Amino acid sequence: MSNRQNCDSGCLSPLELYERVTTQGDKVRSLKTAEAPKDEIDTAVKLLLSLKLMYKATTGQDYKAGSPPTDFTPINNAPAITEDDDFVDPWTVQTSSAKGVDYDKLIVRFGSSKIDKELINRIERVTGQKPHHFLRRGIFFSHRDMNQILDAYENKKPFYLYTGRGPSSEAMHVGHLIPFIFTKWLQEVFDIPLVIQLTDDEKYLWKDLTVERAYEYTIENAKDIIACGFDINKTFIFSDLDYLGMSPGFYKNIVKIQKHVTFNQVKGIFGFTDSDCIGKISFPAIQAAPSFSSTFPQIFKGKEDIQCLIPCAIDQDPYFRMTRDVAPRLGYPKPALLHSVFFPALQGAQTKMSASDPNSSIFLADTPKQIKTKINKHAFSGGKDTIEEHRKYGGNCDVDVSYMYLTFFLEDDDKLEQLKQAYTSGALLTGELKKALIETLQPLIAAHQERRKQVTNEMQALAQALIEEDHGE
Ligand code: TRP
């Protein structure tokens, strides 16, 4: 099945299209009032007409000023299947290519924007900081409205960060750290509040887990997340199972979102069917709510208009497309987003990793020896079969998992480039490239484990303090 033919509007949602038509209509009017040159007016009118056509093609209705679309099936939001059969939704990521998912196609399909050199330069200019290597290397590759966030920062307007994790097992692997490492950097650079949602409710609904077990996973995962070193005074980490029942601000936003999203819409966005339990069907409202500042009155003092920036893996985008769709109807700003690529499994970039297969990645609790053995035994190699051939033809970094992991974790640009060149030319053998990865990951994970050990008490205190404060509201 291919949905690409439905995507000629750049995958804008009906509401986004509606807004574009409205803005373009305003533009045409003001050009006419200002008696602008005829060709300028003509171009603007042409664009207006084609936007109206797209609106009709998407919603089946004519555009009517003043009445935004309410009930529709957002065909453009259906799970992303590209021509080459990449499949991406919040639960499944599949591609047939050893290089991994085609991210440029995903940008077109999802209607997001590429994080290009210009944006990276602007981030550098505005913050005065060298952009994180996740930005420089295209690991965070796509965004929505990041320029708005930079405008806010320049104008000293407040905004905040929101990210999260679904705790599906006790063990987190290095890939799970990617959004958190990047979020920590963003918090440092912008010096802003951060909320972290642990969706143990989501995992209970989707997996074969008891509520109690899901909550235990939350507690263990929270330690790993806190060990990333966020600003304790500006970070609120919470479990849905724990916190939702005691936060009126949160619940009010959940029902507001629920009232403004139809079953048709979530079916279109998430592929739910009539036999999915109603918990799943209403869950997207719970992941959407933290995108609005009024969800956290204890942090934002009741302010409703503080914009949110969400760093996440691209598979989470459907939740936030839905969120951005409802935001204007609730009178809230749309959250901005920064999307990351998927972290490849040791066996190759074809699939997202599974936390239930211990050999599919390096786990945060692995010993130095386990790290070494796993990489040597399981990391898919882009090298040639024999040393002679390898020396002659060189290795292929595009499919080599050890090299891919190094792009995530080896910060030194020069060293990474040297490794790439040596491997590609055949001067460096697979075993030597693997050794470089082992030597990068072992100290990194040891340091993480050390920080995690110190977390326990601090974490309890932090979670407790913020929840008590909320009680006082
Ligand atoms: N659904 C996400 C997961 O399964 C968890 C999550 C909740 C999240 N809120 C988020 C991820 C915000 C990124 C940003 O991992």
PDB file of N, CA and C and ligand atoms in Angstrom, residues 162-166 197 199 202-203 283 287 310-312 316 319-320, ligand 1:
ATOM      1  N   TYR A 162       9.884  19.269  26.507  1.00  0.00           N
ATOM      2  CA  TYR A 162       9.112  18.092  26.916  1.00  0.00           C
ATOM      3  C   TYR A 162       9.623  16.893  26.144  1.00  0.00           C
ATOM      4  N   THR A 163       9.951  15.820  26.876  1.00  0.00           N
ATOM      5  CA  THR A 163      10.270  14.574  26.203  1.00  0.00           C
ATOM      6  C   THR A 163       9.765  13.430  27.076  1.00  0.00           C
ATOM      7  N   GLY A 164       9.997  12.205  26.677  1.00  0.00           N
ATOM      8  CA  GLY A 164       9.461  11.108  27.476  1.00  0.00           C
ATOM      9  C   GLY A 164       9.966   9.759  27.046  1.00  0.00           C
ATOM     10  N   ARG A 165       9.475   8.765  27.769  1.00  0.00           N
ATOM     11  CA  ARG A 165       9.840   7.393  27.430  1.00  0.00           C
ATOM     12  C   ARG A 165       8.757   6.435  27.894  1.00  0.00           C
ATOM     13  N   GLY A 166       8.517   5.438  27.075  1.00  0.00           N
ATOM     14  CA  GLY A 166       7.614   4.364  27.468  1.00  0.00           C
ATOM     15  C   GLY A 166       8.452   3.252  28.066  1.00  0.00           C
ATOM     16  N   GLN A 197       7.899  12.752  30.638  1.00  0.00           N
ATOM     17  CA  GLN A 197       6.754  11.867  30.887  1.00  0.00           C
ATOM     18  C   GLN A 197       7.167  10.404  30.734  1.00  0.00           C
ATOM     19  N   THR A 199       5.537   6.986  30.244  1.00  0.00           N
ATOM     20  CA  THR A 199       4.206   6.493  29.889  1.00  0.00           C
ATOM     21  C   THR A 199       4.068   5.010  30.247  1.00  0.00           C
ATOM     22  N   GLU A 202       0.843   3.681  28.935  1.00  0.00           N
ATOM     23  CA  GLU A 202       0.915   3.263  27.526  1.00  0.00           C
ATOM     24  C   GLU A 202       1.445   1.834  27.416  1.00  0.00           C
ATOM     25  N   LYS A 203       2.510   1.553  28.141  1.00  0.00           N
ATOM     26  CA  LYS A 203       3.110   0.219  28.039  1.00  0.00           C
ATOM     27  C   LYS A 203       2.171  -0.839  28.621  1.00  0.00           C
ATOM     28  N   PHE A 283      -5.441   7.079  24.592  1.00  0.00           N
ATOM     29  CA  PHE A 283      -4.096   7.381  25.089  1.00  0.00           C
ATOM     30  C   PHE A 283      -3.415   8.583  24.414  1.00  0.00           C
ATOM     31  N   GLN A 287      -0.476  11.595  25.941  1.00  0.00           N
ATOM     32  CA  GLN A 287       0.868  11.992  25.483  1.00  0.00           C
ATOM     33  C   GLN A 287       0.871  13.419  24.924  1.00  0.00           C
ATOM     34  N   ILE A 310       9.696  19.853  21.697  1.00  0.00           N
ATOM     35  CA  ILE A 310       9.740  18.420  21.977  1.00  0.00           C
ATOM     36  C   ILE A 310      10.836  17.727  21.168  1.00  0.00           C
ATOM     37  N   PRO A 311      11.932  17.316  21.805  1.00  0.00           N
ATOM     38  CA  PRO A 311      12.893  16.479  21.096  1.00  0.00           C
ATOM     39  C   PRO A 311      12.419  15.031  21.203  1.00  0.00           C
ATOM     40  N   CYS A 312      12.344  14.325  20.085  1.00  0.00           N
ATOM     41  CA  CYS A 312      11.890  12.925  20.140  1.00  0.00           C
ATOM     42  C   CYS A 312      12.355  12.193  18.887  1.00  0.00           C
ATOM     43  N   GLN A 316       7.615   9.170  16.978  1.00  0.00           N
ATOM     44  CA  GLN A 316       6.643   9.777  17.891  1.00  0.00           C
ATOM     45  C   GLN A 316       5.867  10.917  17.230  1.00  0.00           C
ATOM     46  N   TYR A 319       1.870  11.402  17.252  1.00  0.00           N
ATOM     47  CA  TYR A 319       1.250  11.976  18.452  1.00  0.00           C
ATOM     48  C   TYR A 319       1.225  13.499  18.385  1.00  0.00           C
ATOM     49  N   PHE A 320       2.322  14.034  17.876  1.00  0.00           N
ATOM     50  CA  PHE A 320       2.440  15.487  17.947  1.00  0.00           C
ATOM     51  C   PHE A 320       1.844  16.184  16.726  1.00  0.00           C
TER      52      PHE A 320
HETATM   53  N1  TRP B   1       5.468   7.131  23.632  1.00  0.00           N
HETATM   54  C1  TRP B   1       6.857   7.308  23.971  1.00  0.00           C
HETATM   55  C2  TRP B   1       7.544   5.925  23.986  1.00  0.00           C
HETATM   56  O1  TRP B   1       6.930   4.919  23.830  1.00  0.00           O
HETATM   57  C3  TRP B   1       7.041   7.969  25.309  1.00  0.00           C
HETATM   58  C4  TRP B   1       6.779   9.454  25.290  1.00  0.00           C
HETATM   59  C5  TRP B   1       5.796  10.108  25.977  1.00  0.00           C
HETATM   60  C6  TRP B   1       7.518  10.457  24.584  1.00  0.00           C
HETATM   61  N2  TRP B   1       5.875  11.442  25.773  1.00  0.00           N
HETATM   62  C7  TRP B   1       6.910  11.700  24.926  1.00  0.00           C
HETATM   63  C8  TRP B   1       8.635  10.429  23.746  1.00  0.00           C
HETATM   64  C9  TRP B   1       7.408  12.896  24.413  1.00  0.00           C
HETATM   65  C10 TRP B   1       9.119  11.627  23.228  1.00  0.00           C
HETATM   66  C11 TRP B   1       8.508  12.861  23.564  1.00  0.00           C
HETATM   67  O2  TRP B   1       8.745   5.861  24.165  1.00  0.00           O
END
